[in-house]
Amino acid sequence: MEPHSLPEHLVILVVEDGEDDLILIRRALVQAQVPNPVLVVEDGEEAQAYLDGYGQYRNRSKFPLPDLVLLDLKMPKMDGFELLLWIRTQPNLKALRVVVLTSSEDIHDINRAYQMGANSFLVKPHEFINFTAMMRTLASFWLKHSRSPRLALGDPSTIHVRGSA
């Protein structure tokens, strides 16, 4: 098995503008014993630059394409819906796994996120213990048991699967 395909090497990109929520996400991942690299951007525009490898994010060894995106919906500049739409229109990012992680329980937000190509929609729990359990389950499914596509830079026909069984 190639080193980059080991579940603990799969990269999580968190797109979250709320400092308190970000602290909770990081703590919950630590408590859930999720060893994966976690990179953070604060809004949709910054996420777009990261995913596009633009500006400070050109160095893919320092800023690798993620295997999983945790996406908040309500953000300044470019919101989560706009970012999700942009991701799904990029030939090399279409297969990127995007899990919406938001405070919204609005059925319109849920339906819209799925219609725009979200892989999952999770509502941030109010109690920390539930947040930890959610992160443990999320990591188990998306990083250990589910296969992650390898996102190619360039020709989309070169996309192939990576991950563990």
mmCIF file of N, CA, C and O in Angstrom, residues 52-93:
data_model
loop_
_atom_site.group_PDB
_atom_site.id
_atom_site.type_symbol
_atom_site.label_atom_id
_atom_site.label_comp_id
_atom_site.label_asym_id
_atom_site.label_seq_id
_atom_site.Cartn_x
_atom_site.Cartn_y
_atom_site.Cartn_z
ATOM 1 N N ASP A 52 -7.610 25.498 -5.960
ATOM 2 C CA ASP A 52 -7.081 25.860 -7.274
ATOM 3 C C ASP A 52 -5.554 25.903 -7.289
ATOM 4 O O ASP A 52 -4.955 26.014 -8.347
ATOM 5 N N GLY A 53 -4.935 25.854 -6.098
ATOM 6 C CA GLY A 53 -3.481 25.956 -6.019
ATOM 7 C C GLY A 53 -2.997 27.333 -6.420
ATOM 8 O O GLY A 53 -1.974 27.501 -7.070
ATOM 9 N N TYR A 54 -3.733 28.340 -5.992
ATOM 10 C CA TYR A 54 -3.447 29.716 -6.375
ATOM 11 C C TYR A 54 -2.733 30.459 -5.249
ATOM 12 O O TYR A 54 -3.014 30.250 -4.074
ATOM 13 N N GLY A 55 -1.827 31.365 -5.612
ATOM 14 C CA GLY A 55 -1.148 32.222 -4.631
ATOM 15 C C GLY A 55 -0.351 31.427 -3.629
ATOM 16 O O GLY A 55 0.455 30.571 -3.999
ATOM 17 N N GLN A 56 -0.607 31.679 -2.348
ATOM 18 C CA GLN A 56 0.157 31.023 -1.288
ATOM 19 C C GLN A 56 -0.053 29.509 -1.259
ATOM 20 O O GLN A 56 0.693 28.794 -0.610
ATOM 21 N N TYR A 57 -1.066 29.012 -1.986
ATOM 22 C CA TYR A 57 -1.389 27.581 -1.967
ATOM 23 C C TYR A 57 -0.805 26.814 -3.151
ATOM 24 O O TYR A 57 -1.178 25.672 -3.398
ATOM 25 N N ARG A 58 0.124 27.410 -3.877
ATOM 26 C CA ARG A 58 0.745 26.748 -5.033
ATOM 27 C C ARG A 58 1.538 25.505 -4.652
ATOM 28 O O ARG A 58 1.585 24.551 -5.414
ATOM 29 N N ASN A 59 2.155 25.524 -3.516
ATOM 30 C CA ASN A 59 3.022 24.423 -3.089
ATOM 31 C C ASN A 59 2.171 23.237 -2.624
ATOM 32 O O ASN A 59 1.702 23.205 -1.490
ATOM 33 N N ARG A 60 1.997 22.240 -3.496
ATOM 34 C CA ARG A 60 1.132 21.108 -3.180
ATOM 35 C C ARG A 60 1.741 20.157 -2.152
ATOM 36 O O ARG A 60 1.017 19.380 -1.549
ATOM 37 N N SER A 61 3.031 20.227 -1.913
ATOM 38 C CA SER A 61 3.574 19.395 -0.827
ATOM 39 C C SER A 61 3.197 20.001 0.528
ATOM 40 O O SER A 61 2.957 19.286 1.494
ATOM 41 N N LYS A 62 3.087 21.310 0.589
ATOM 42 C CA LYS A 62 2.685 21.990 1.815
ATOM 43 C C LYS A 62 1.156 22.089 1.923
ATOM 44 O O LYS A 62 0.602 22.028 3.021
ATOM 45 N N PHE A 63 0.485 22.233 0.782
ATOM 46 C CA PHE A 63 -0.972 22.382 0.728
ATOM 47 C C PHE A 63 -1.556 21.351 -0.246
ATOM 48 O O PHE A 63 -1.999 21.703 -1.340
ATOM 49 N N PRO A 64 -1.550 20.080 0.147
ATOM 50 C CA PRO A 64 -2.029 19.033 -0.769
ATOM 51 C C PRO A 64 -3.533 19.126 -0.997
ATOM 52 O O PRO A 64 -4.265 19.637 -0.155
ATOM 53 N N LEU A 65 -3.957 18.610 -2.134
ATOM 54 C CA LEU A 65 -5.394 18.528 -2.355
ATOM 55 C C LEU A 65 -5.989 17.654 -1.266
ATOM 56 O O LEU A 65 -5.423 16.618 -0.923
ATOM 57 N N PRO A 66 -7.106 18.044 -0.722
ATOM 58 C CA PRO A 66 -7.702 17.268 0.370
ATOM 59 C C PRO A 66 -8.395 16.003 -0.134
ATOM 60 O O PRO A 66 -8.767 15.902 -1.300
ATOM 61 N N ASP A 67 -8.569 15.071 0.776
ATOM 62 C CA ASP A 67 -9.339 13.859 0.507
ATOM 63 C C ASP A 67 -10.773 14.041 0.972
ATOM 64 O O ASP A 67 -11.666 13.315 0.540
ATOM 65 N N LEU A 68 -10.965 15.008 1.873
ATOM 66 C CA LEU A 68 -12.285 15.285 2.416
ATOM 67 C C LEU A 68 -12.360 16.760 2.782
ATOM 68 O O LEU A 68 -11.437 17.305 3.382
ATOM 69 N N VAL A 69 -13.470 17.393 2.411
ATOM 70 C CA VAL A 69 -13.719 18.789 2.775
ATOM 71 C C VAL A 69 -14.878 18.817 3.759
ATOM 72 O O VAL A 69 -15.924 18.222 3.504
ATOM 73 N N LEU A 70 -14.675 19.493 4.886
ATOM 74 C CA LEU A 70 -15.751 19.786 5.833
ATOM 75 C C LEU A 70 -16.125 21.234 5.594
ATOM 76 O O LEU A 70 -15.318 22.139 5.805
ATOM 77 N N LEU A 71 -17.345 21.459 5.123
ATOM 78 C CA LEU A 71 -17.750 22.764 4.608
ATOM 79 C C LEU A 71 -18.880 23.383 5.407
ATOM 80 O O LEU A 71 -19.970 22.815 5.499
ATOM 81 N N ASP A 72 -18.610 24.558 5.962
ATOM 82 C CA ASP A 72 -19.665 25.361 6.582
ATOM 83 C C ASP A 72 -20.415 26.071 5.459
ATOM 84 O O ASP A 72 -19.838 26.369 4.409
ATOM 85 N N LEU A 73 -21.686 26.348 5.661
ATOM 86 C CA LEU A 73 -22.475 27.009 4.617
ATOM 87 C C LEU A 73 -22.482 28.522 4.752
ATOM 88 O O LEU A 73 -22.378 29.237 3.761
ATOM 89 N N LYS A 74 -22.619 29.017 5.961
ATOM 90 C CA LYS A 74 -22.793 30.450 6.192
ATOM 91 C C LYS A 74 -21.442 31.090 6.459
ATOM 92 O O LYS A 74 -20.905 31.004 7.565
ATOM 93 N N MET A 75 -20.874 31.697 5.404
ATOM 94 C CA MET A 75 -19.561 32.335 5.516
ATOM 95 C C MET A 75 -19.565 33.638 4.728
ATOM 96 O O MET A 75 -20.353 33.796 3.795
ATOM 97 N N PRO A 76 -18.660 34.552 5.083
ATOM 98 C CA PRO A 76 -18.548 35.803 4.323
ATOM 99 C C PRO A 76 -17.881 35.549 2.969
ATOM 100 O O PRO A 76 -17.346 34.478 2.730
ATOM 101 N N LYS A 77 -17.927 36.544 2.138
ATOM 102 C CA LYS A 77 -17.324 36.544 0.804
ATOM 103 C C LYS A 77 -18.013 35.540 -0.097
ATOM 104 O O LYS A 77 -18.959 35.894 -0.776
ATOM 105 N N MET A 78 -17.590 34.298 -0.105
ATOM 106 C CA MET A 78 -18.223 33.240 -0.894
ATOM 107 C C MET A 78 -18.768 32.216 0.091
ATOM 108 O O MET A 78 -18.003 31.639 0.859
ATOM 109 N N ASP A 79 -20.081 32.003 0.079
ATOM 110 C CA ASP A 79 -20.635 31.062 1.053
ATOM 111 C C ASP A 79 -20.415 29.612 0.615
ATOM 112 O O ASP A 79 -19.901 29.342 -0.479
ATOM 113 N N GLY A 80 -20.811 28.680 1.460
ATOM 114 C CA GLY A 80 -20.587 27.272 1.189
ATOM 115 C C GLY A 80 -21.304 26.766 -0.044
ATOM 116 O O GLY A 80 -20.794 25.907 -0.766
ATOM 117 N N PHE A 81 -22.504 27.285 -0.316
ATOM 118 C CA PHE A 81 -23.234 26.880 -1.515
ATOM 119 C C PHE A 81 -22.481 27.289 -2.782
ATOM 120 O O PHE A 81 -22.361 26.505 -3.723
ATOM 121 N N GLU A 82 -21.988 28.523 -2.788
ATOM 122 C CA GLU A 82 -21.235 29.003 -3.956
ATOM 123 C C GLU A 82 -19.972 28.169 -4.157
ATOM 124 O O GLU A 82 -19.628 27.823 -5.294
ATOM 125 N N LEU A 83 -19.279 27.854 -3.062
ATOM 126 C CA LEU A 83 -18.070 27.043 -3.169
ATOM 127 C C LEU A 83 -18.407 25.643 -3.670
ATOM 128 O O LEU A 83 -17.713 25.106 -4.537
ATOM 129 N N LEU A 84 -19.455 25.043 -3.138
ATOM 130 C CA LEU A 84 -19.862 23.710 -3.564
ATOM 131 C C LEU A 84 -20.185 23.699 -5.060
ATOM 132 O O LEU A 84 -19.759 22.800 -5.796
ATOM 133 N N LEU A 85 -20.915 24.696 -5.519
ATOM 134 C CA LEU A 85 -21.230 24.802 -6.947
ATOM 135 C C LEU A 85 -19.945 24.925 -7.761
ATOM 136 O O LEU A 85 -19.781 24.258 -8.796
ATOM 137 N N TRP A 86 -19.010 25.747 -7.306
ATOM 138 C CA TRP A 86 -17.739 25.907 -8.017
ATOM 139 C C TRP A 86 -16.985 24.578 -8.068
ATOM 140 O O TRP A 86 -16.484 24.191 -9.130
ATOM 141 N N ILE A 87 -16.907 23.868 -6.943
ATOM 142 C CA ILE A 87 -16.197 22.585 -6.903
ATOM 143 C C ILE A 87 -16.791 21.618 -7.922
ATOM 144 O O ILE A 87 -16.070 20.952 -8.672
ATOM 145 N N ARG A 88 -18.109 21.524 -7.947
ATOM 146 C CA ARG A 88 -18.769 20.550 -8.823
ATOM 147 C C ARG A 88 -18.692 20.922 -10.301
ATOM 148 O O ARG A 88 -18.984 20.100 -11.158
ATOM 149 N N THR A 89 -18.261 22.146 -10.616
ATOM 150 C CA THR A 89 -18.088 22.531 -12.024
ATOM 151 C C THR A 89 -16.632 22.450 -12.470
ATOM 152 O O THR A 89 -16.344 22.696 -13.639
ATOM 153 N N GLN A 90 -15.730 22.094 -11.556
ATOM 154 C CA GLN A 90 -14.317 21.963 -11.904
ATOM 155 C C GLN A 90 -14.026 20.521 -12.305
ATOM 156 O O GLN A 90 -14.192 19.610 -11.491
ATOM 157 N N PRO A 91 -13.609 20.281 -13.548
ATOM 158 C CA PRO A 91 -13.397 18.902 -14.003
ATOM 159 C C PRO A 91 -12.490 18.081 -13.083
ATOM 160 O O PRO A 91 -12.750 16.904 -12.860
ATOM 161 N N ASN A 92 -11.460 18.700 -12.527
ATOM 162 C CA ASN A 92 -10.502 17.955 -11.703
ATOM 163 C C ASN A 92 -10.929 17.833 -10.243
ATOM 164 O O ASN A 92 -10.270 17.150 -9.470
ATOM 165 N N LEU A 93 -12.014 18.496 -9.860
ATOM 166 C CA LEU A 93 -12.462 18.453 -8.462
ATOM 167 C C LEU A 93 -13.851 17.838 -8.306
ATOM 168 O O LEU A 93 -14.320 17.677 -7.182
#
